[in-house]
Every structure is written in C-alpha cells, then in structure tokens.
Short mmCIF file of C-alpha atoms and ligand atoms in Angstrom, two decimals:
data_model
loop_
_atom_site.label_atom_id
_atom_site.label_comp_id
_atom_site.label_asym_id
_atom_site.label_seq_id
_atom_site.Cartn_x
_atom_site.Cartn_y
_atom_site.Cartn_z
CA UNK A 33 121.34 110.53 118.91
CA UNK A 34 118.98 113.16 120.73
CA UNK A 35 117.15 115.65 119.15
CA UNK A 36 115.20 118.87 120.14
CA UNK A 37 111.29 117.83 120.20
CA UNK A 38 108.33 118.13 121.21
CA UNK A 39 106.84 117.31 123.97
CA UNK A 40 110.31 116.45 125.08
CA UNK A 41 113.44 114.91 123.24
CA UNK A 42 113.08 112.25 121.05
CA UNK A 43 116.21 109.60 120.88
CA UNK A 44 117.09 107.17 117.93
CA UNK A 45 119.70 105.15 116.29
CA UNK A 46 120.22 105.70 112.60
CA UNK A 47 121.06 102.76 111.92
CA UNK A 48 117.44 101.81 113.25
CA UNK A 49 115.77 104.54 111.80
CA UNK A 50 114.08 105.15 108.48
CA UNK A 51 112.85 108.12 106.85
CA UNK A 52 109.59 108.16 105.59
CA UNK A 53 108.55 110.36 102.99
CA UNK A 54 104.31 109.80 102.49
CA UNK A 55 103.21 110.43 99.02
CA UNK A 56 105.31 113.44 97.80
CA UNK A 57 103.63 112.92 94.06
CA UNK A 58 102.78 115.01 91.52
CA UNK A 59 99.10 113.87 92.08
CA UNK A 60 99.02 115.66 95.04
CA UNK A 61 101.26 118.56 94.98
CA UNK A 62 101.08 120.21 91.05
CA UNK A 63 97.57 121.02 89.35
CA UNK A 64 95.35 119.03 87.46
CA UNK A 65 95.95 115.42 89.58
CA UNK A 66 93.41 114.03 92.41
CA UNK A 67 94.22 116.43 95.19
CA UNK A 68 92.85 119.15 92.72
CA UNK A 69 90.38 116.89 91.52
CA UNK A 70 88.42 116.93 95.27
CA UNK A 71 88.56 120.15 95.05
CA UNK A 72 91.74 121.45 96.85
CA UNK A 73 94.27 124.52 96.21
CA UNK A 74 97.42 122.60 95.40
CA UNK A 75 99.67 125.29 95.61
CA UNK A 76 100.16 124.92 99.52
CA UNK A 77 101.88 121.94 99.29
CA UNK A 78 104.86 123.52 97.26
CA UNK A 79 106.39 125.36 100.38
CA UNK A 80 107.82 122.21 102.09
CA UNK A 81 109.34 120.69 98.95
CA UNK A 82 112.96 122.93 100.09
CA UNK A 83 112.84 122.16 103.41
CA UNK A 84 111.90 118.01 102.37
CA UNK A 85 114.74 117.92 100.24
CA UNK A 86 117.22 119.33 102.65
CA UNK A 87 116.41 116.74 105.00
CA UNK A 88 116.63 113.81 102.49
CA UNK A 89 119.69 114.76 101.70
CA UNK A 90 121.25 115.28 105.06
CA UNK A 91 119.45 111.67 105.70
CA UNK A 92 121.02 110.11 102.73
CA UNK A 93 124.86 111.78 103.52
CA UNK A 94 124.17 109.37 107.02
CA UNK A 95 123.20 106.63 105.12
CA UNK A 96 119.80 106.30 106.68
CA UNK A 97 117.44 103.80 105.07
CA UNK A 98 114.33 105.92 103.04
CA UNK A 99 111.41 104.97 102.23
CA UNK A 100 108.93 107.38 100.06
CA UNK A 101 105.44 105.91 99.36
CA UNK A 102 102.60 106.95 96.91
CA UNK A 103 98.57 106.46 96.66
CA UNK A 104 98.60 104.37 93.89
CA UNK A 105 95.58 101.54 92.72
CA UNK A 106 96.39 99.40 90.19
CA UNK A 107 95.17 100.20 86.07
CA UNK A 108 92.04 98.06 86.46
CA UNK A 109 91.34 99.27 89.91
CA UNK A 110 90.83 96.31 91.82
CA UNK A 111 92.33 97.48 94.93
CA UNK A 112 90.37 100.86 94.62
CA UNK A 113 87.28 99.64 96.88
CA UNK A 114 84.18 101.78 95.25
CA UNK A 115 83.53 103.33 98.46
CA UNK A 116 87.14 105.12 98.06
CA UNK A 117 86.42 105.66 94.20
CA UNK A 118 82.71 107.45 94.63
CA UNK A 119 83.34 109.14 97.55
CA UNK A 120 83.06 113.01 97.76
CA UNK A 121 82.09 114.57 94.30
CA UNK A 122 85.36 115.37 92.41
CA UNK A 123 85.42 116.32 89.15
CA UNK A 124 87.91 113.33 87.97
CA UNK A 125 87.85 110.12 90.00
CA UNK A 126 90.26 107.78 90.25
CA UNK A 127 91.04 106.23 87.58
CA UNK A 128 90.09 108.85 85.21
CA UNK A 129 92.00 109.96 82.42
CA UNK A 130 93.40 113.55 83.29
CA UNK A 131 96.45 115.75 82.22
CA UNK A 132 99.03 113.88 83.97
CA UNK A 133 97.58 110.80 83.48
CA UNK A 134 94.79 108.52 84.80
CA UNK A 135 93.98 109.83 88.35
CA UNK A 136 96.22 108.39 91.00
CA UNK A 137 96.94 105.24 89.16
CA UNK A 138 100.35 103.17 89.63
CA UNK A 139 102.97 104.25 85.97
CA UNK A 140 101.04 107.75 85.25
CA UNK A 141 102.89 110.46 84.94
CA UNK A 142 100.64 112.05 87.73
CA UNK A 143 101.31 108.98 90.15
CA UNK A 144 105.26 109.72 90.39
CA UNK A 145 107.27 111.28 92.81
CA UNK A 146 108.25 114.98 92.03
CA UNK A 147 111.65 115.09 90.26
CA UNK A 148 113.16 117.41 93.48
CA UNK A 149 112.22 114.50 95.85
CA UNK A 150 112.66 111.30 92.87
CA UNK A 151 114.04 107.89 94.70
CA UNK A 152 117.43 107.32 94.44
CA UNK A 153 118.81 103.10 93.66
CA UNK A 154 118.62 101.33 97.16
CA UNK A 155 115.67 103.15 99.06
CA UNK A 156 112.17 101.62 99.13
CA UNK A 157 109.53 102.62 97.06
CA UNK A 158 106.10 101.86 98.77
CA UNK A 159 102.83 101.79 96.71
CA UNK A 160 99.85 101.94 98.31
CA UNK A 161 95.84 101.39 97.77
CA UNK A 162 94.91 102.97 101.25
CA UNK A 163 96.06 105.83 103.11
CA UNK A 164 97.79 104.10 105.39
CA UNK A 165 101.43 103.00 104.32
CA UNK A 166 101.35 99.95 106.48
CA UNK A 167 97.77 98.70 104.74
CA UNK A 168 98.37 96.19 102.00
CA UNK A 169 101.84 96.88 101.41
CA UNK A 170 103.86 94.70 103.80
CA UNK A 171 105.75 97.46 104.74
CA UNK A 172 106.03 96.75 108.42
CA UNK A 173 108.33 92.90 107.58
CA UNK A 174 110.46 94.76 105.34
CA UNK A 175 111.62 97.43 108.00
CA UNK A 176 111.30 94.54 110.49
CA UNK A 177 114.07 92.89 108.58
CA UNK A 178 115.88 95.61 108.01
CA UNK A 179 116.10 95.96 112.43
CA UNK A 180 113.71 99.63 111.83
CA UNK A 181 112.48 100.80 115.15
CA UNK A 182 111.89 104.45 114.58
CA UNK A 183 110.45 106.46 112.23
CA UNK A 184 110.89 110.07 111.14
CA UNK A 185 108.08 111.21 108.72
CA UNK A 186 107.42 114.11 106.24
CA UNK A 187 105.08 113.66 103.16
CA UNK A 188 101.34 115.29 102.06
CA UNK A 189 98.62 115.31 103.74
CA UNK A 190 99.20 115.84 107.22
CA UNK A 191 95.81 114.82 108.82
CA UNK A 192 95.16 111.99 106.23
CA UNK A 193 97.90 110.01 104.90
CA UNK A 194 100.80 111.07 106.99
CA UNK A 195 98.60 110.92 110.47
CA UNK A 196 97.32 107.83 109.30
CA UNK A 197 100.93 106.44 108.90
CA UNK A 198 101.67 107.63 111.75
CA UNK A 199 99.03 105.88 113.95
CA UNK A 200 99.57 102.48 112.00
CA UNK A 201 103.21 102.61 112.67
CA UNK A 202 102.30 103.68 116.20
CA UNK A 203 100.49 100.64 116.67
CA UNK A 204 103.01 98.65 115.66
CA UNK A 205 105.54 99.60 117.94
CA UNK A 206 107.58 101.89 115.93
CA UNK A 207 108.81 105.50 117.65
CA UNK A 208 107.57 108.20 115.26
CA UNK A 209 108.76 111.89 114.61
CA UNK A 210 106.96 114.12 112.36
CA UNK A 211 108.88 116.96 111.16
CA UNK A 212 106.83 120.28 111.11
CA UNK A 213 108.34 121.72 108.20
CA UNK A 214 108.29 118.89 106.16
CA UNK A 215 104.61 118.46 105.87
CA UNK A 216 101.69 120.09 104.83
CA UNK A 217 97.62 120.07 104.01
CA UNK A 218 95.69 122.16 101.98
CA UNK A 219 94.04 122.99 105.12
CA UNK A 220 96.63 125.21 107.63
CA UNK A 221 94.36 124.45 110.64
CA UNK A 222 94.05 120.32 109.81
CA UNK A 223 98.18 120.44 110.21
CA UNK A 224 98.23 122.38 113.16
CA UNK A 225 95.40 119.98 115.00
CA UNK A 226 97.01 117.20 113.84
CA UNK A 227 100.27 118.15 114.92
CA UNK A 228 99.53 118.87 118.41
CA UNK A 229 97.38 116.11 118.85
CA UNK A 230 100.24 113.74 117.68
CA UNK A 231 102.37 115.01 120.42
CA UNK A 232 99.70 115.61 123.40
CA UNK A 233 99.18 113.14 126.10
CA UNK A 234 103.42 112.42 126.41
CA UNK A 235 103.54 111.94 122.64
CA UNK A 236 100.45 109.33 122.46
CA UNK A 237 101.39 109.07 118.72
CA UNK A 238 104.73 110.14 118.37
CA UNK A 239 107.09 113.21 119.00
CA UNK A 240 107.09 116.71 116.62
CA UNK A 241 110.54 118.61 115.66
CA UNK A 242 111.58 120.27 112.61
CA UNK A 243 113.81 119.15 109.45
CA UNK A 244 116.73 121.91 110.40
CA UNK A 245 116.58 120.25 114.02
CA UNK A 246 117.48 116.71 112.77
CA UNK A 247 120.11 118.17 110.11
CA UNK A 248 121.97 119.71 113.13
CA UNK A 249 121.99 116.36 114.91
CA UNK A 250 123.08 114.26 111.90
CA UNK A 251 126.17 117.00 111.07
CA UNK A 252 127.31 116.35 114.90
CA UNK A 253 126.70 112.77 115.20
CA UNK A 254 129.29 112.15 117.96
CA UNK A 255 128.17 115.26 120.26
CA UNK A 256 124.97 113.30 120.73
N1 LIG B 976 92.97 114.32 100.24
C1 LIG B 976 94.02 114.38 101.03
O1 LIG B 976 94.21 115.31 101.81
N2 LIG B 976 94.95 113.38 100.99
C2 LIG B 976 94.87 112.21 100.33
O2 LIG B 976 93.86 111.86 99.71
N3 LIG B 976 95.99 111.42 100.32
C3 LIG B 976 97.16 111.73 101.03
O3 LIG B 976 97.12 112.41 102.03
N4 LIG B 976 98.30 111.28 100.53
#
C-alpha cells in the first residue's frame, strides 16, 4: 500500500505495520494533570482528538496491530529519576496528589487514556517512565515478534514524546509516518519545526502525511 507523503510516498504492509498512538491521556490533554502543571494551555491538544479517532478506527476496520502508550512512573516513583521529577518549576510534580489523581502516575484517573481514544481487548498498552516509548518498555521485541516494520504515529507532544518515538524507532530500523493531523503541542511552532525536520534530508526520520490520506488508502486496499 502507497500513500500520499511527504517528502515523497511512503509504502507499507499492514500486516507489518502498527499504529502508534503516544500518550493520548488525560494528563496531558484535559486541565488540572502534568501538562498543565508545567505550565501549558491544555486546550490545544483537544483539536486532534476527531481526526485521531477517525484514523483508529479506519486502522482497527483493517485489523492493524495498535499500540497507544502513556508517561506513567510507578506509585513509589522509582523509575521517576529526580532529575525528571525537579525539573522546571511546576506547580504539582510528579507524583503529587492533584484532581485527577497523583500526577502522571500508572492507575490515576489522570494517567488513563481519554475515553474517545480508550484501548480496545487485543492492542498493546505501553507504559512508560521516559519519553521515549522504546526506553524501558521492551517495546521494540514485542513488535519484533509480532514481524512490525513500520510505524505510523499520532499522540501528544509532537517535539517531545512523539519526536522522541520517532527517532528511537528510527534507530531501530523501523519506517515511520507521522500523521499531521493527528498530533499536536501546546506550542504551534514546536509541531511545525518538528514536522519538517522529521521529513527533511529524504525523510532522515521518517515520512509526514495526514490521517484522511491513510483512511483513503485503507478503504481501497487493492487499488494500491
Ligand atoms: N511536556 C510535554 O510537552 N510533553 C511531555 O512531557 N510528554 C509527552 O509529550 N507525552
């Protein structure tokens, strides 16, 4: 299957493809969890949550393999280095109790996935201490034995954890797509840098295209 990208067209089986949605939680995207806490205007986020779902959908009708992940440290914070937990000045840090919970900690309310985007029985749920998906996790054996090659990505926040994703999976081999319209940062001109530096120098990172894009090629599957 071929689909319209940037810089040029990006190819890929979907049978050896997953879909990675980075860290679509409530601690990020709805007030009072940690990307409010440093400081952030949350609301931003909101506006790809239609266009994310439409994709996941379309994904899920092909039977493509998902994988969602979430910035999660463990209740006594043992995996939360105090580097990560001091940095910045926020007004809650991690592991601090806050409306939805202690502050980007795995089981609080805060730390789930939003109900419009929740995991469905059969696709991977990924927690992870860094803001990489591929640190800590062992995420890259379990698409290994599942024959993954290429990745399509969408999540929060484009220049940290999804461009960090990105570049680990990069690393590792994997082709990488990010859809446009299926990721956002609470700063407009961090997602545009990122996303043309993902795709400059022949797509030194990976290839950009847009969710409606890969629904089109996934409703004509044999015209590809
Ligand atoms: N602060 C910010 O933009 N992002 C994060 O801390 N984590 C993710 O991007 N998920």
């Amino acid at each position: 299957m071929k689909i319209n990208a940037q810089p040029f067209a990006y190819e890929f089986d979907p049978a050896h493809t997953a879909l990675v949605l980075i860290d679509m939680q409530r601690d990020f995207i709805e007030p009072g969890g940690f990307g409010e806490t440093l400081g952030n205007n949350v609301s931003l986020l909101e506006a790809i949550v239609p266009a994310t779902q439409a994709v996941l959908s379309a994904w899920r009708a092909a039977g493509g393999l998902v994988v969602h992940t979430r910035e999660a440290h463990r209740p006594d914070l043992s995996d939360c280095p105090p580097a990560k937990r001091n940095r910045g000045n926020p007004r809650l840090r991690i592991g601090d109790a806050g409306p939805m919970g202690r502050i980007l900690i795995a089981g609080e309310p805060g730390n789930q996935i939003i109900d419009a985007l929740a995991p469905v029985a059969g696709e991977l749920v990924i927690d992870k201490p860094g803001k990489g998906a591929f640190y800590a996790t062992g995420l890259h054996e379990l698409l290994q034995a599942r024959g993954i090659t290429h990745l399509i990505f969408g999540g929060v926040t484009t220049e940290v954890c999804v461009q960090t994703s990105m570049r680990e999976a990069n690393d590792r081999g994997y082709d990488c797509l990010l859809l446009e319209d299926c990721t956002e940062s609470y700063f407009p001109q961090f997602k545009a840098a990122t996303v043309d530096m993902i795709r400059a120098q022949g797509a030194i990172v990976g290839w950009t295209s847009t969710g409606a894009a890969l629904r089109a090629a996934l409703a004509e599957p044999l015209a590809a």
